[in-house]
PDB file of C-alpha atoms in Angstrom:
ATOM      1  CA  MET A   1     144.847 110.943  99.339  1.00 71.00           C
ATOM      2  CA  THR A   2     143.299 112.061 102.634  1.00 76.00           C
ATOM      3  CA  GLN A   3     139.861 113.568 103.038  1.00 74.00           C
ATOM      4  CA  GLU A   4     141.411 116.952 103.879  1.00 78.00           C
ATOM      5  CA  GLU A   5     143.360 116.914 100.605  1.00 82.00           C
ATOM      6  CA  LEU A   6     140.364 115.652  98.703  1.00 82.00           C
ATOM      7  CA  LEU A   7     137.737 118.185  99.773  1.00 83.00           C
ATOM      8  CA  PRO A   8     139.174 121.235  97.981  1.00 85.00           C
ATOM      9  CA  LEU A   9     139.521 119.175  94.796  1.00 86.00           C
ATOM     10  CA  ILE A  10     135.968 117.853  95.097  1.00 84.00           C
ATOM     11  CA  LEU A  11     134.645 121.382  95.553  1.00 84.00           C
ATOM     12  CA  LYS A  12     136.451 122.310  92.318  1.00 86.00           C
ATOM     13  CA  LYS A  13     134.703 119.289  90.718  1.00 84.00           C
ATOM     14  CA  ASP A  14     137.950 117.586  89.836  1.00 85.00           C
ATOM     15  CA  ASP A  15     137.182 114.268  88.078  1.00 84.00           C
ATOM     16  CA  ARG A  16     140.103 112.444  89.706  1.00 86.00           C
ATOM     17  CA  ALA A  17     138.944 113.555  93.146  1.00 86.00           C
ATOM     18  CA  PHE A  18     135.508 112.169  92.432  1.00 87.00           C
ATOM     19  CA  THR A  19     137.080 108.820  91.511  1.00 89.00           C
ATOM     20  CA  HIS A  20     138.913 108.853  94.851  1.00 89.00           C
ATOM     21  CA  VAL A  21     135.673 109.629  96.692  1.00 88.00           C
ATOM     22  CA  TYR A  22     134.003 106.696  94.980  1.00 90.00           C
ATOM     23  CA  ASP A  23     136.882 104.366  95.841  1.00 90.00           C
ATOM     24  CA  MET A  24     136.974 105.542  99.468  1.00 89.00           C
ATOM     25  CA  TYR A  25     133.265 105.472 100.261  1.00 90.00           C
ATOM     26  CA  SER A  26     131.348 103.262  97.820  1.00 92.00           C
ATOM     27  CA  LYS A  27     131.591 100.083  99.926  1.00 93.00           C
ATOM     28  CA  SER A  28     130.359 101.660 103.148  1.00 91.00           C
ATOM     29  CA  LEU A  29     127.596 103.571 101.365  1.00 93.00           C
ATOM     30  CA  PHE A  30     126.528 100.408  99.563  1.00 93.00           C
ATOM     31  CA  ALA A  31     126.310  98.609 102.938  1.00 90.00           C
ATOM     32  CA  ILE A  32     123.980 101.324 104.253  1.00 89.00           C
ATOM     33  CA  ILE A  33     121.855 101.251 101.106  1.00 91.00           C
ATOM     34  CA  SER A  34     121.703  97.431 101.150  1.00 90.00           C
ATOM     35  CA  ASN A  35     120.367  97.500 104.704  1.00 87.00           C
ATOM     36  CA  LEU A  36     117.309  99.325 103.405  1.00 87.00           C
ATOM     37  CA  ILE A  37     117.008  98.024  99.844  1.00 89.00           C
ATOM     38  CA  LYS A  38     117.364  94.261  99.665  1.00 86.00           C
ATOM     39  CA  ASP A  39     117.398  93.895  95.883  1.00 88.00           C
ATOM     40  CA  ARG A  40     121.056  94.140  94.821  1.00 91.00           C
ATOM     41  CA  GLU A  41     120.373  95.709  91.420  1.00 92.00           C
ATOM     42  CA  GLU A  42     118.113  98.344  92.954  1.00 91.00           C
ATOM     43  CA  ALA A  43     120.722  99.027  95.651  1.00 92.00           C
ATOM     44  CA  GLU A  44     123.412  99.461  92.971  1.00 94.00           C
ATOM     45  CA  ASP A  45     121.153 101.898  91.107  1.00 93.00           C
ATOM     46  CA  VAL A  46     120.624 103.875  94.293  1.00 94.00           C
ATOM     47  CA  LEU A  47     124.386 103.943  94.913  1.00 95.00           C
ATOM     48  CA  GLN A  48     124.913 105.402  91.463  1.00 95.00           C
ATOM     49  CA  GLU A  49     122.181 107.962  92.126  1.00 95.00           C
ATOM     50  CA  VAL A  50     123.841 108.876  95.436  1.00 95.00           C
ATOM     51  CA  PHE A  51     127.149 109.636  93.752  1.00 93.00           C
ATOM     52  CA  VAL A  52     125.394 111.738  91.120  1.00 93.00           C
ATOM     53  CA  LYS A  53     123.728 113.703  93.938  1.00 94.00           C
ATOM     54  CA  ILE A  54     127.058 114.132  95.717  1.00 91.00           C
ATOM     55  CA  TRP A  55     128.614 115.460  92.514  1.00 89.00           C
ATOM     56  CA  LYS A  56     125.731 117.814  91.704  1.00 91.00           C
ATOM     57  CA  ASN A  57     125.230 119.084  95.256  1.00 91.00           C
ATOM     58  CA  ILE A  58     128.823 119.328  96.485  1.00 89.00           C
ATOM     59  CA  ASP A  59     128.456 123.107  96.668  1.00 88.00           C
ATOM     60  CA  SER A  60     125.860 122.677  99.419  1.00 90.00           C
ATOM     61  CA  TYR A  61     128.311 120.811 101.676  1.00 88.00           C
ATOM     62  CA  ASN A  62     129.363 122.974 104.615  1.00 85.00           C
ATOM     63  CA  GLU A  63     132.363 121.790 106.616  1.00 83.00           C
ATOM     64  CA  SER A  64     131.277 123.760 109.664  1.00 85.00           C
ATOM     65  CA  LYS A  65     128.009 121.797 109.873  1.00 85.00           C
ATOM     66  CA  GLY A  66     129.558 118.333 109.930  1.00 83.00           C
ATOM     67  CA  ARG A  67     131.935 115.853 108.422  1.00 86.00           C
ATOM     68  CA  PHE A  68     131.943 115.034 104.736  1.00 87.00           C
ATOM     69  CA  TYR A  69     131.339 111.353 105.461  1.00 87.00           C
ATOM     70  CA  THR A  70     128.248 112.194 107.533  1.00 88.00           C
ATOM     71  CA  TRP A  71     126.970 114.400 104.735  1.00 91.00           C
ATOM     72  CA  ILE A  72     127.303 111.680 102.071  1.00 92.00           C
ATOM     73  CA  LEU A  73     125.934 109.063 104.461  1.00 91.00           C
ATOM     74  CA  ASN A  74     122.788 111.150 104.898  1.00 91.00           C
ATOM     75  CA  ILE A  75     122.468 111.475 101.123  1.00 93.00           C
ATOM     76  CA  ALA A  76     122.695 107.672 100.794  1.00 94.00           C
ATOM     77  CA  ARG A  77     120.192 107.054 103.571  1.00 92.00           C
ATOM     78  CA  ASN A  78     117.699 109.642 102.326  1.00 91.00           C
ATOM     79  CA  THR A  79     117.974 108.472  98.715  1.00 93.00           C
ATOM     80  CA  SER A  80     117.357 104.884  99.843  1.00 91.00           C
ATOM     81  CA  ILE A  81     114.299 105.897 101.833  1.00 89.00           C
ATOM     82  CA  ASP A  82     113.004 107.940  98.896  1.00 89.00           C
ATOM     83  CA  LYS A  83     113.415 104.878  96.688  1.00 88.00           C
ATOM     84  CA  LEU A  84     111.559 102.663  99.165  1.00 85.00           C
ATOM     85  CA  ARG A  85     108.670 105.119  99.307  1.00 84.00           C
ATOM     86  CA  SER A  86     108.460 105.637  95.551  1.00 78.00           C
ATOM     87  CA  LYS A  87     105.372 104.372  93.800  1.00 63.00           C
ATOM     88  CA  GLY A  88     107.370 102.592  91.098  1.00 61.00           C
ATOM     89  CA  PHE A  89     109.464 100.668  93.619  1.00 56.00           C
ATOM     90  CA  ASN A  90     106.398  99.658  95.607  1.00 55.00           C
ATOM     91  CA  ASN A  91     104.663  98.416  92.469  1.00 55.00           C
ATOM     92  CA  THR A  92     107.629  96.219  91.517  1.00 56.00           C
ATOM     93  CA  GLN A  93     107.612  94.674  94.995  1.00 54.00           C
ATOM     94  CA  LYS A  94     103.935  93.669  94.892  1.00 52.00           C
ATOM     95  CA  ASN A  95     104.343  90.793  92.455  1.00 52.00           C
ATOM     96  CA  LEU A  96     107.475  89.115  93.748  1.00 52.00           C
ATOM     97  CA  SER A  97     107.436  85.345  94.143  1.00 50.00           C
ATOM     98  CA  SER A  98     108.019  83.698  97.502  1.00 51.00           C
ATOM     99  CA  ASP A  99     111.526  82.705  96.327  1.00 51.00           C
ATOM    100  CA  ASN A 100     112.554  86.324  96.809  1.00 52.00           C
ATOM    101  CA  PHE A 101     111.770  86.142 100.520  1.00 50.00           C
ATOM    102  CA  VAL A 102     113.556  82.940 101.509  1.00 51.00           C
ATOM    103  CA  HIS A 103     116.767  84.880 102.140  1.00 52.00           C
ATOM    104  CA  LEU A 104     115.124  87.213 104.688  1.00 49.00           C
ATOM    105  CA  LEU A 105     115.700  84.909 107.654  1.00 48.00           C
ATOM    106  CA  ASP A 106     119.408  84.707 106.901  1.00 51.00           C
ATOM    107  CA  ASP A 107     119.605  88.427 106.186  1.00 50.00           C
ATOM    108  CA  SER A 108     118.143  89.377 109.559  1.00 47.00           C
ATOM    109  CA  ASN A 109     121.259  87.899 111.189  1.00 48.00           C
ATOM    110  CA  LYS A 110     123.519  89.655 108.688  1.00 49.00           C
ATOM    111  CA  LEU A 111     121.892  93.037 109.394  1.00 47.00           C
ATOM    112  CA  THR A 112     123.666  93.218 112.730  1.00 45.00           C
ATOM    113  CA  ASN A 113     126.972  92.541 111.018  1.00 46.00           C
ATOM    114  CA  LYS A 114     126.340  95.157 108.332  1.00 47.00           C
ATOM    115  CA  ILE A 115     125.509  97.802 110.906  1.00 45.00           C
ATOM    116  CA  ASP A 116     128.613  96.885 112.852  1.00 45.00           C
ATOM    117  CA  THR A 117     130.823  97.281 109.784  1.00 46.00           C
ATOM    118  CA  ILE A 118     130.518 101.026 110.144  1.00 55.00           C
ATOM    119  CA  GLY A 119     131.396 100.613 113.834  1.00 63.00           C
ATOM    120  CA  ILE A 120     128.342 102.149 115.401  1.00 70.00           C
ATOM    121  CA  GLN A 121     126.512  99.174 116.862  1.00 70.00           C
ATOM    122  CA  GLU A 122     128.673  98.971 119.997  1.00 72.00           C
ATOM    123  CA  PHE A 123     128.040 102.638 120.720  1.00 75.00           C
ATOM    124  CA  VAL A 124     124.298 102.339 120.142  1.00 79.00           C
ATOM    125  CA  LYS A 125     124.187  99.385 122.580  1.00 79.00           C
ATOM    126  CA  LYS A 126     125.491 101.703 125.331  1.00 81.00           C
ATOM    127  CA  LEU A 127     122.456 103.968 125.033  1.00 86.00           C
ATOM    128  CA  LYS A 128     119.252 103.759 127.062  1.00 88.00           C
ATOM    129  CA  PRO A 129     116.769 101.150 125.779  1.00 88.00           C
ATOM    130  CA  LYS A 130     114.378 103.873 124.554  1.00 90.00           C
ATOM    131  CA  CYS A 131     117.250 105.455 122.571  1.00 88.00           C
ATOM    132  CA  ILE A 132     118.196 102.118 121.043  1.00 86.00           C
ATOM    133  CA  GLN A 133     114.597 101.652 119.938  1.00 89.00           C
ATOM    134  CA  ILE A 134     114.263 105.154 118.470  1.00 89.00           C
ATOM    135  CA  ILE A 135     117.621 105.046 116.640  1.00 85.00           C
ATOM    136  CA  ASP A 136     116.798 101.605 115.277  1.00 82.00           C
ATOM    137  CA  LEU A 137     113.477 102.795 113.859  1.00 84.00           C
ATOM    138  CA  LEU A 138     114.644 106.148 112.516  1.00 84.00           C
ATOM    139  CA  PHE A 139     118.096 105.345 111.190  1.00 79.00           C
ATOM    140  CA  PHE A 140     118.385 101.620 110.597  1.00 76.00           C
ATOM    141  CA  LYS A 141     114.818 100.855 109.507  1.00 78.00           C
ATOM    142  CA  GLY A 142     114.159 104.164 107.752  1.00 78.00           C
ATOM    143  CA  TYR A 143     110.996 105.176 109.617  1.00 83.00           C
ATOM    144  CA  THR A 144     109.913 108.804 109.565  1.00 85.00           C
ATOM    145  CA  GLN A 145     109.489 110.488 112.923  1.00 88.00           C
ATOM    146  CA  GLN A 146     105.708 110.297 112.431  1.00 89.00           C
ATOM    147  CA  GLU A 147     105.880 106.554 111.711  1.00 87.00           C
ATOM    148  CA  ALA A 148     108.110 106.009 114.758  1.00 88.00           C
ATOM    149  CA  SER A 149     105.605 107.973 116.850  1.00 91.00           C
ATOM    150  CA  GLU A 150     102.806 105.676 115.707  1.00 90.00           C
ATOM    151  CA  GLU A 151     104.902 102.526 116.151  1.00 89.00           C
ATOM    152  CA  LEU A 152     105.986 103.474 119.680  1.00 91.00           C
ATOM    153  CA  GLU A 153     102.589 104.980 120.516  1.00 91.00           C
ATOM    154  CA  ILE A 154     104.106 108.210 121.825  1.00 91.00           C
ATOM    155  CA  PRO A 155     103.545 111.821 120.702  1.00 93.00           C
ATOM    156  CA  LEU A 156     105.510 113.098 117.706  1.00 91.00           C
ATOM    157  CA  GLY A 157     107.088 115.873 119.780  1.00 92.00           C
ATOM    158  CA  THR A 158     108.372 113.284 122.256  1.00 92.00           C
ATOM    159  CA  VAL A 159     109.954 111.281 119.431  1.00 91.00           C
ATOM    160  CA  LYS A 160     111.681 114.421 118.129  1.00 92.00           C
ATOM    161  CA  THR A 161     112.973 115.399 121.568  1.00 92.00           C
ATOM    162  CA  GLN A 162     114.113 111.897 122.449  1.00 92.00           C
ATOM    163  CA  ASN A 163     115.791 111.499 119.055  1.00 89.00           C
ATOM    164  CA  ARG A 164     117.738 114.731 119.557  1.00 90.00           C
ATOM    165  CA  ASN A 165     118.731 113.684 123.102  1.00 90.00           C
ATOM    166  CA  CYS A 166     119.728 110.195 121.937  1.00 88.00           C
ATOM    167  CA  ILE A 167     121.872 111.597 119.118  1.00 85.00           C
ATOM    168  CA  ASN A 168     123.563 113.900 121.636  1.00 86.00           C
ATOM    169  CA  ASP A 169     124.227 110.897 123.895  1.00 85.00           C
ATOM    170  CA  LEU A 170     125.672 109.027 120.923  1.00 80.00           C
ATOM    171  CA  ARG A 171     127.889 112.024 120.093  1.00 81.00           C
ATOM    172  CA  ASN A 172     129.170 111.985 123.656  1.00 80.00           C
ATOM    173  CA  PHE A 173     130.070 108.291 123.337  1.00 73.00           C
ATOM    174  CA  LEU A 174     131.797 108.971 120.032  1.00 71.00           C
ATOM    175  CA  GLN A 175     133.394 112.152 121.381  1.00 71.00           C
ATOM    176  CA  VAL A 176     132.410 114.060 118.252  1.00 56.00           C
TER     177      VAL A 176
END
């Protein structure tokens, strides 16, 4: 079933369509979530939460504003960031043993591969160095625009403008 055939059924909240959506997108969404949330169980919980949000909020999807995949990708990313910033999640991370961090060195090499699985890394590499830095902070590391402003030591308005310009450059590369 193609996305074009699926969308009308999803909007009607057809259970079979939802199963198809899960089958089509769960792996790529899980990869995005796993980039931000390292604990597998937590990442699986967030994935489940993402699909609940998709189901409950499908009426807010507007085809004229963007692709369905982009819409669900943003839900996954935002839900992951919300989880990372939640007080409960932060409290569980405070008392982890050092064994939980041994894998981080290996995972830093795998991050590049995970990003590339959605096919965007090659396009991001073609951008200006400042764009690469801003996109990395905002989209791959989950920084807010304010946090990116502080990290890069540039005004918030500049971050917002450069982000918009960088996304437009990326759209041009992708011909979207």
